[in-house]
PDB file of C-alpha atoms in Angstrom:
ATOM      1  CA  UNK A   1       9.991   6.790   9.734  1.00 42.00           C
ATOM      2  CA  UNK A   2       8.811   9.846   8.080  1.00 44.00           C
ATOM      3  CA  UNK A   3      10.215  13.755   7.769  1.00 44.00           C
ATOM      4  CA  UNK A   4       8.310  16.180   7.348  1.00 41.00           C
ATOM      5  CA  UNK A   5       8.340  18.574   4.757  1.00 41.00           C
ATOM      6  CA  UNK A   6       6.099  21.801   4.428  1.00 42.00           C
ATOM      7  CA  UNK A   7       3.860  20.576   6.919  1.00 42.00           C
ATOM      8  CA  UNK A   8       3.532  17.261   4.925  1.00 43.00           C
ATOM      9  CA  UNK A   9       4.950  13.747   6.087  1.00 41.00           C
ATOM     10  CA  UNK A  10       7.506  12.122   3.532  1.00 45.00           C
ATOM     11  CA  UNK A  11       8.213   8.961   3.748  1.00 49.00           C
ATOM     12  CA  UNK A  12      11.813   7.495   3.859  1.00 56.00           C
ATOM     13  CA  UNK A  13      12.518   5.372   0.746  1.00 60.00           C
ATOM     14  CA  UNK A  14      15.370   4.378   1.519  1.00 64.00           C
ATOM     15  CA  UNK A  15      14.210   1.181   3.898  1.00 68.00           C
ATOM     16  CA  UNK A  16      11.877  -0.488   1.332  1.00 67.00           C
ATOM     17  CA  UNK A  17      14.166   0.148  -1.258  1.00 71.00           C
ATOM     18  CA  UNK A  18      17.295  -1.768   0.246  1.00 66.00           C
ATOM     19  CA  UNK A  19      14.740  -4.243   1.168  1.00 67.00           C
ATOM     20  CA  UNK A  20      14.131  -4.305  -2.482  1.00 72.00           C
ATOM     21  CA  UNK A  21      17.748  -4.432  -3.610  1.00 71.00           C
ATOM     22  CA  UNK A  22      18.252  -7.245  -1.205  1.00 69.00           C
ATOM     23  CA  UNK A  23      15.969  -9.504  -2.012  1.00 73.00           C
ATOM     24  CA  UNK A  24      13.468  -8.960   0.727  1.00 76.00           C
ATOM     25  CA  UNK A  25      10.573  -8.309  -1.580  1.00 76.00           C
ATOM     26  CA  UNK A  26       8.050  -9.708   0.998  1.00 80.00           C
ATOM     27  CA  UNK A  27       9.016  -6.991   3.441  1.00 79.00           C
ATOM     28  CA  UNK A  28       9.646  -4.297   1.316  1.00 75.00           C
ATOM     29  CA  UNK A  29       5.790  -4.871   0.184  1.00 77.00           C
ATOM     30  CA  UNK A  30       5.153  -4.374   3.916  1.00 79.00           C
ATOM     31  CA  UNK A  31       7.279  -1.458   4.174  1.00 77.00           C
ATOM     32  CA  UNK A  32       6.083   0.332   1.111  1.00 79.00           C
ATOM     33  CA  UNK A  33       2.602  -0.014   2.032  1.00 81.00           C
ATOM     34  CA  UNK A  34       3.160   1.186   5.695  1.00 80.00           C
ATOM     35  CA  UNK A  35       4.710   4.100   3.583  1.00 76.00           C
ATOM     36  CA  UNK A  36       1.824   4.648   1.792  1.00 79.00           C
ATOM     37  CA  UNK A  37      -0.083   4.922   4.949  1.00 77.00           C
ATOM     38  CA  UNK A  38       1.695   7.417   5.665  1.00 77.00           C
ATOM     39  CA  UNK A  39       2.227   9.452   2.491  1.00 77.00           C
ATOM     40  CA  UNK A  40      -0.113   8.324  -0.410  1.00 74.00           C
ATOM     41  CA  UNK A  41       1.029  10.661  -3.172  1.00 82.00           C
ATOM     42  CA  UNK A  42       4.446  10.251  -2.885  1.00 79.00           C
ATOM     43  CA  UNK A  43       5.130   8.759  -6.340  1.00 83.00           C
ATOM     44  CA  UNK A  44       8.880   7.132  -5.325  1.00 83.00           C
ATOM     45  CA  UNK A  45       7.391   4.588  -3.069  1.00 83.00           C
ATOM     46  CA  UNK A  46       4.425   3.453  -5.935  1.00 88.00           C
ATOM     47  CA  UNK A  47       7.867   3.527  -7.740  1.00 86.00           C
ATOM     48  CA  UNK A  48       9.322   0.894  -5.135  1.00 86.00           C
ATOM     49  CA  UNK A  49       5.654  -1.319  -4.825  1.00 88.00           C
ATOM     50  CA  UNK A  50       5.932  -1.662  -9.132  1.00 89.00           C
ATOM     51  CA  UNK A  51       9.351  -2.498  -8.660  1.00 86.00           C
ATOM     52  CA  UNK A  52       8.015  -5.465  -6.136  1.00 86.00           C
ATOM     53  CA  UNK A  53       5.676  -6.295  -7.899  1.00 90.00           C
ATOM     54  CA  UNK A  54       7.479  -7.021 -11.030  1.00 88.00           C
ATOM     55  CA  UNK A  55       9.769  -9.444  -8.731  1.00 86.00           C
ATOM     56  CA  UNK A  56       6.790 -11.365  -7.991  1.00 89.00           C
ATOM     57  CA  UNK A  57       5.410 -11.424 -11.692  1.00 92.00           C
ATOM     58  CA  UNK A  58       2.645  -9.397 -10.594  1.00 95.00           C
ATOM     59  CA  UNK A  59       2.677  -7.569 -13.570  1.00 97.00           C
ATOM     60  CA  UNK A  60      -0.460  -6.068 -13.648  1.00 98.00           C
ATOM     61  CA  UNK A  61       0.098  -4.342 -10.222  1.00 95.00           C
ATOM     62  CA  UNK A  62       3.217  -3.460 -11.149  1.00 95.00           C
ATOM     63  CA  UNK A  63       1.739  -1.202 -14.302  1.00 97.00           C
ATOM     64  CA  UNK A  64      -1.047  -0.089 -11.798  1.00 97.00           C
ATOM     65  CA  UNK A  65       1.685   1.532  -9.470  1.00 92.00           C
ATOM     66  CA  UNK A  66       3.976   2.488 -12.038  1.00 95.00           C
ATOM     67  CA  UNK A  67       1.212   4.749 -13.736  1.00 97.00           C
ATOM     68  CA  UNK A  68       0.119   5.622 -10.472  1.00 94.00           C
ATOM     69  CA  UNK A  69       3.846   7.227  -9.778  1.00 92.00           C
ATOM     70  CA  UNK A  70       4.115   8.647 -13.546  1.00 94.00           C
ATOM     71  CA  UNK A  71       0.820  10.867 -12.198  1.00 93.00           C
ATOM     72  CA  UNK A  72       1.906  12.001  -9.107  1.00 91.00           C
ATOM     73  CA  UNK A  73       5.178  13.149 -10.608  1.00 84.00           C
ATOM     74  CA  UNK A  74       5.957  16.078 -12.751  1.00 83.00           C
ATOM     75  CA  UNK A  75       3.954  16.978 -15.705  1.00 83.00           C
ATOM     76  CA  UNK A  76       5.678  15.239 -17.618  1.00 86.00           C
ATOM     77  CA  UNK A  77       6.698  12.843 -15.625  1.00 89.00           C
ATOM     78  CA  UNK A  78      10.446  12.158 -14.848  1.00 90.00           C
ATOM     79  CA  UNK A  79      12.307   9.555 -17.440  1.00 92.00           C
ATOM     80  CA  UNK A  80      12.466   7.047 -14.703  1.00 91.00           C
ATOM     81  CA  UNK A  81       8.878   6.908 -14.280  1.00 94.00           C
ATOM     82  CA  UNK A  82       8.016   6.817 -18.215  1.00 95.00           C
ATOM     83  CA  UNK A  83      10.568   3.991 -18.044  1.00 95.00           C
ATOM     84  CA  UNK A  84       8.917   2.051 -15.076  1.00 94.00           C
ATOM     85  CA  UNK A  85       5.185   2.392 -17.287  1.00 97.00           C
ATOM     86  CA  UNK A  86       7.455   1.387 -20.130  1.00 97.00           C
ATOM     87  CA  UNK A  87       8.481  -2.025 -18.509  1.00 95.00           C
ATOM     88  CA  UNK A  88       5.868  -2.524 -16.674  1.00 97.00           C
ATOM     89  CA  UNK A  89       3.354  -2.399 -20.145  1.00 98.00           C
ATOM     90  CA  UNK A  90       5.703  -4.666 -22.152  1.00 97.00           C
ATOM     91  CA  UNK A  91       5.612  -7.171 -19.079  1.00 97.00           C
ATOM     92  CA  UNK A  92       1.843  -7.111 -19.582  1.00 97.00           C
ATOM     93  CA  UNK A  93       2.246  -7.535 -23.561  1.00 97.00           C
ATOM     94  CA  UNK A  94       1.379  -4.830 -24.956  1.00 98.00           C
ATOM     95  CA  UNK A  95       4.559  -4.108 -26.524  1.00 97.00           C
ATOM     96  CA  UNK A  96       3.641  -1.296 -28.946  1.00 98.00           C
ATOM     97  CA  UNK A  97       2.658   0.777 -25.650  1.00 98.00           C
ATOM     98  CA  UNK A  98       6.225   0.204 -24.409  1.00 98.00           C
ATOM     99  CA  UNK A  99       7.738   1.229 -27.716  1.00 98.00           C
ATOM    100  CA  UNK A 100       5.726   4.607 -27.264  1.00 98.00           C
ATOM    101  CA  UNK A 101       7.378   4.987 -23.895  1.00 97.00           C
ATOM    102  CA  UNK A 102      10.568   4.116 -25.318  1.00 97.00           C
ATOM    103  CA  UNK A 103      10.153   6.694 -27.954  1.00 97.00           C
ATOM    104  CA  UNK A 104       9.582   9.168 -25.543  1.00 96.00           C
ATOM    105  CA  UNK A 105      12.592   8.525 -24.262  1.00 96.00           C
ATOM    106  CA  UNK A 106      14.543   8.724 -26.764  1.00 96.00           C
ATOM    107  CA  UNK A 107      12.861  12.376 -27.673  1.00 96.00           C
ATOM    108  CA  UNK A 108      13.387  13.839 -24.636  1.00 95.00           C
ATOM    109  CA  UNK A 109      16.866  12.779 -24.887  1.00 94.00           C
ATOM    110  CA  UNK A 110      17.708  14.710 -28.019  1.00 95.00           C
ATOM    111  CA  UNK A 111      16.724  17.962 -26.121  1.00 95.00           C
ATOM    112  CA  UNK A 112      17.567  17.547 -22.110  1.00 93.00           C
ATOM    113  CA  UNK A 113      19.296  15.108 -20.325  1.00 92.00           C
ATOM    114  CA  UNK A 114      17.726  11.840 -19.693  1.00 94.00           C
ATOM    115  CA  UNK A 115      19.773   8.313 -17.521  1.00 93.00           C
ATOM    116  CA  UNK A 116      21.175   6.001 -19.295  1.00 93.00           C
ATOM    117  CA  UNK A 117      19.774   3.489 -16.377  1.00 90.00           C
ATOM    118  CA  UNK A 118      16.211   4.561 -17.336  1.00 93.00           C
ATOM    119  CA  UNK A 119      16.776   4.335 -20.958  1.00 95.00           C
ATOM    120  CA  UNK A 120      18.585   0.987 -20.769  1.00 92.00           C
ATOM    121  CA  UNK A 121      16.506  -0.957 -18.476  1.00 90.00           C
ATOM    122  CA  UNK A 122      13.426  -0.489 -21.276  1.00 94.00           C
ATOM    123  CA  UNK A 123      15.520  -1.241 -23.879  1.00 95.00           C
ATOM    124  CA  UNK A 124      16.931  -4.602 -22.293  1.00 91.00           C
ATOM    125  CA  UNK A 125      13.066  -4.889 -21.300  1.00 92.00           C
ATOM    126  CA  UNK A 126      12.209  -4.555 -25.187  1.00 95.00           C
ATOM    127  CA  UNK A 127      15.621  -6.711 -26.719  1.00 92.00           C
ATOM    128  CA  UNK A 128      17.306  -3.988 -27.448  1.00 93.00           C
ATOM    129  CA  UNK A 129      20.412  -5.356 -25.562  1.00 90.00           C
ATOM    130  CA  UNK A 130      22.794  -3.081 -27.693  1.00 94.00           C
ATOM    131  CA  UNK A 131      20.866   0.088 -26.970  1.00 94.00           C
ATOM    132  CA  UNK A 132      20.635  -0.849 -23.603  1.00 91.00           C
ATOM    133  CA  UNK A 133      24.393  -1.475 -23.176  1.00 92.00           C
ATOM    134  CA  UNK A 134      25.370   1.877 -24.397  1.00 94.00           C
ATOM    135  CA  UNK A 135      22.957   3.625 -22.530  1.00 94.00           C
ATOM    136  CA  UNK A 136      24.156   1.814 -19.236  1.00 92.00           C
ATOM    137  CA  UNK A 137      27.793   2.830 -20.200  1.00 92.00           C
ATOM    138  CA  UNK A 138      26.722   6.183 -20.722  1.00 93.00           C
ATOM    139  CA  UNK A 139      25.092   5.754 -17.040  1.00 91.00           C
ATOM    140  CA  UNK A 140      28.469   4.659 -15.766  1.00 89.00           C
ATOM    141  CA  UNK A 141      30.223   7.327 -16.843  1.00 90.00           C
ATOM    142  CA  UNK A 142      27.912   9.987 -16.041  1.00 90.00           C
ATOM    143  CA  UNK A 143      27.676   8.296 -12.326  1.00 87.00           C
ATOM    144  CA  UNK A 144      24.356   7.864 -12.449  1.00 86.00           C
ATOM    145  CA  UNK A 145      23.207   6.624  -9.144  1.00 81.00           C
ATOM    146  CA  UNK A 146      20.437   4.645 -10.843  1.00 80.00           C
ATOM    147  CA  UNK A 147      22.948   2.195 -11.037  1.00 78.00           C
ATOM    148  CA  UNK A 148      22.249   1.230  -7.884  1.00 73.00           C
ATOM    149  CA  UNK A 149      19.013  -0.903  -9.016  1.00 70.00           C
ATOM    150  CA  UNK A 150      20.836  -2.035 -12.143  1.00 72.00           C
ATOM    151  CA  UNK A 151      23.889  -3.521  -9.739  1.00 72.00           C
ATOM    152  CA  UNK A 152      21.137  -4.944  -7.289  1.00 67.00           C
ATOM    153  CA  UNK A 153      19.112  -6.620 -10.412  1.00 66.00           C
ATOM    154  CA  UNK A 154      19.045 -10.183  -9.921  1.00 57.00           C
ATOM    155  CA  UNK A 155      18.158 -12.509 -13.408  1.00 56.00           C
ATOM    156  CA  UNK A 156      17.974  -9.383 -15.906  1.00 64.00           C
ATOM    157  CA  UNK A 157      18.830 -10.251 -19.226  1.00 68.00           C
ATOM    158  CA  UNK A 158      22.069  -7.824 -18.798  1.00 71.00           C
ATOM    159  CA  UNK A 159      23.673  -9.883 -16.540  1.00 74.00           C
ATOM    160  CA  UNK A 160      24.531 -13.025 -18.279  1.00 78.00           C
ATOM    161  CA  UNK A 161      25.825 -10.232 -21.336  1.00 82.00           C
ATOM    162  CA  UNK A 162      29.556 -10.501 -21.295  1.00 84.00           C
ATOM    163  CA  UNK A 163      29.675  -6.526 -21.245  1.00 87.00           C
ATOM    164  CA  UNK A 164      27.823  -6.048 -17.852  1.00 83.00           C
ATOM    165  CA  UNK A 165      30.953  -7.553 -16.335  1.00 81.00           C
ATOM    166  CA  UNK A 166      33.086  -4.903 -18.231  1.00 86.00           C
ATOM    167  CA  UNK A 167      30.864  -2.151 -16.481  1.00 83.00           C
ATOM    168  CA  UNK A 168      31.306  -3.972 -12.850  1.00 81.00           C
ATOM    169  CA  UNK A 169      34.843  -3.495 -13.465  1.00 82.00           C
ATOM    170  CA  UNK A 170      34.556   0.383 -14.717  1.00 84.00           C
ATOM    171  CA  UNK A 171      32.801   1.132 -11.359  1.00 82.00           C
ATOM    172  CA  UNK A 172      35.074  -1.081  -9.641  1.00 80.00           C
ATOM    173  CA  UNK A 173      32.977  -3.566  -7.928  1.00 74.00           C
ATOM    174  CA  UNK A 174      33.013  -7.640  -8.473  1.00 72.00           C
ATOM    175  CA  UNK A 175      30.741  -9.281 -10.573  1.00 68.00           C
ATOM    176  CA  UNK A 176      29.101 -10.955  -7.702  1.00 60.00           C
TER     177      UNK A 176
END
């Protein structure tokens, strides 16, 4: 389904993404394409296809449709969205690109407010496992609903780490 806003059709995220979160990668691909259709410019669901696509170690499509998002955001873009590029360019090798986007990051951070999720998920990405565990329990306590993806995650480095158990129990919720 769509809504529509200001005379333009929105897509609802929220199908492909608990497709996403539950392992249905196949249809969520469907999904977020029929999305597209519907909506091209809307920059969450390119969000959701990158996300896909780095389940199915299509990495380069996943850096295609996480730039793709970062444009048709804000200028700048969101953190979330500098972290997807971030990823997604590491998972294509070109580290020293990702360590830009981290660095953005961690910029913007000094000066506005910037999640813990999206700061910790490139920093796990890069090996930065402490970095990325304080900025997750940052995330926790802030509430940060990015946690939702970070919960969902299935074979991230974070999860076999001793202290991603800790922050299960924080929020309350079993390890699996």
């Amino acid at each position: 389904g769509a809504l529509v806003l200001g005379g333009q059709h929105v897509p609802f995220a929220g199908l492909g993404r608990a497709l996403l979160y539950t392992w249905r990668i196949d249809a969520a691909l469907v999904h977020s394409r029929e999305a597209l259709a519907l909506s091209p410019r809307f920059a969450l669901t390119h969000v959701l296809l990158a996300e896909a696509f780095i389940a199915q170690n299509k990495y380069a499509d996943a850096l295609q449709e996480a730039r793709t998002a970062a444009s048709l955001d804000a200028d700048p873009p969101g953190s979330s969205y500098v972290a997807m590029v971030g990823v997604a360019l590491d998972l294509t090798g070109d580290r020293t690109a990702a360590r830009k986007q981290q660095a953005i990051l961690e910029a913007r951070a000094r000066h506005q407010y910037v999640s813990g999720v999206s700061m910790g998920w490139l920093d796990s990405q890069l090996g930065d496992n402490d970095k990325a565990f304080a900025n997750l329990a940052r995330a926790v306590a802030d509430h940060d609903h990015l946690m939702l993806p970070v919960i969902a995650s299935r074979g991230d480095s974070w999860q076999s780490d001793p202290r991603f158990g800790k922050l299960m129990h924080e929020m309350g919720l079993p390890l699996h």
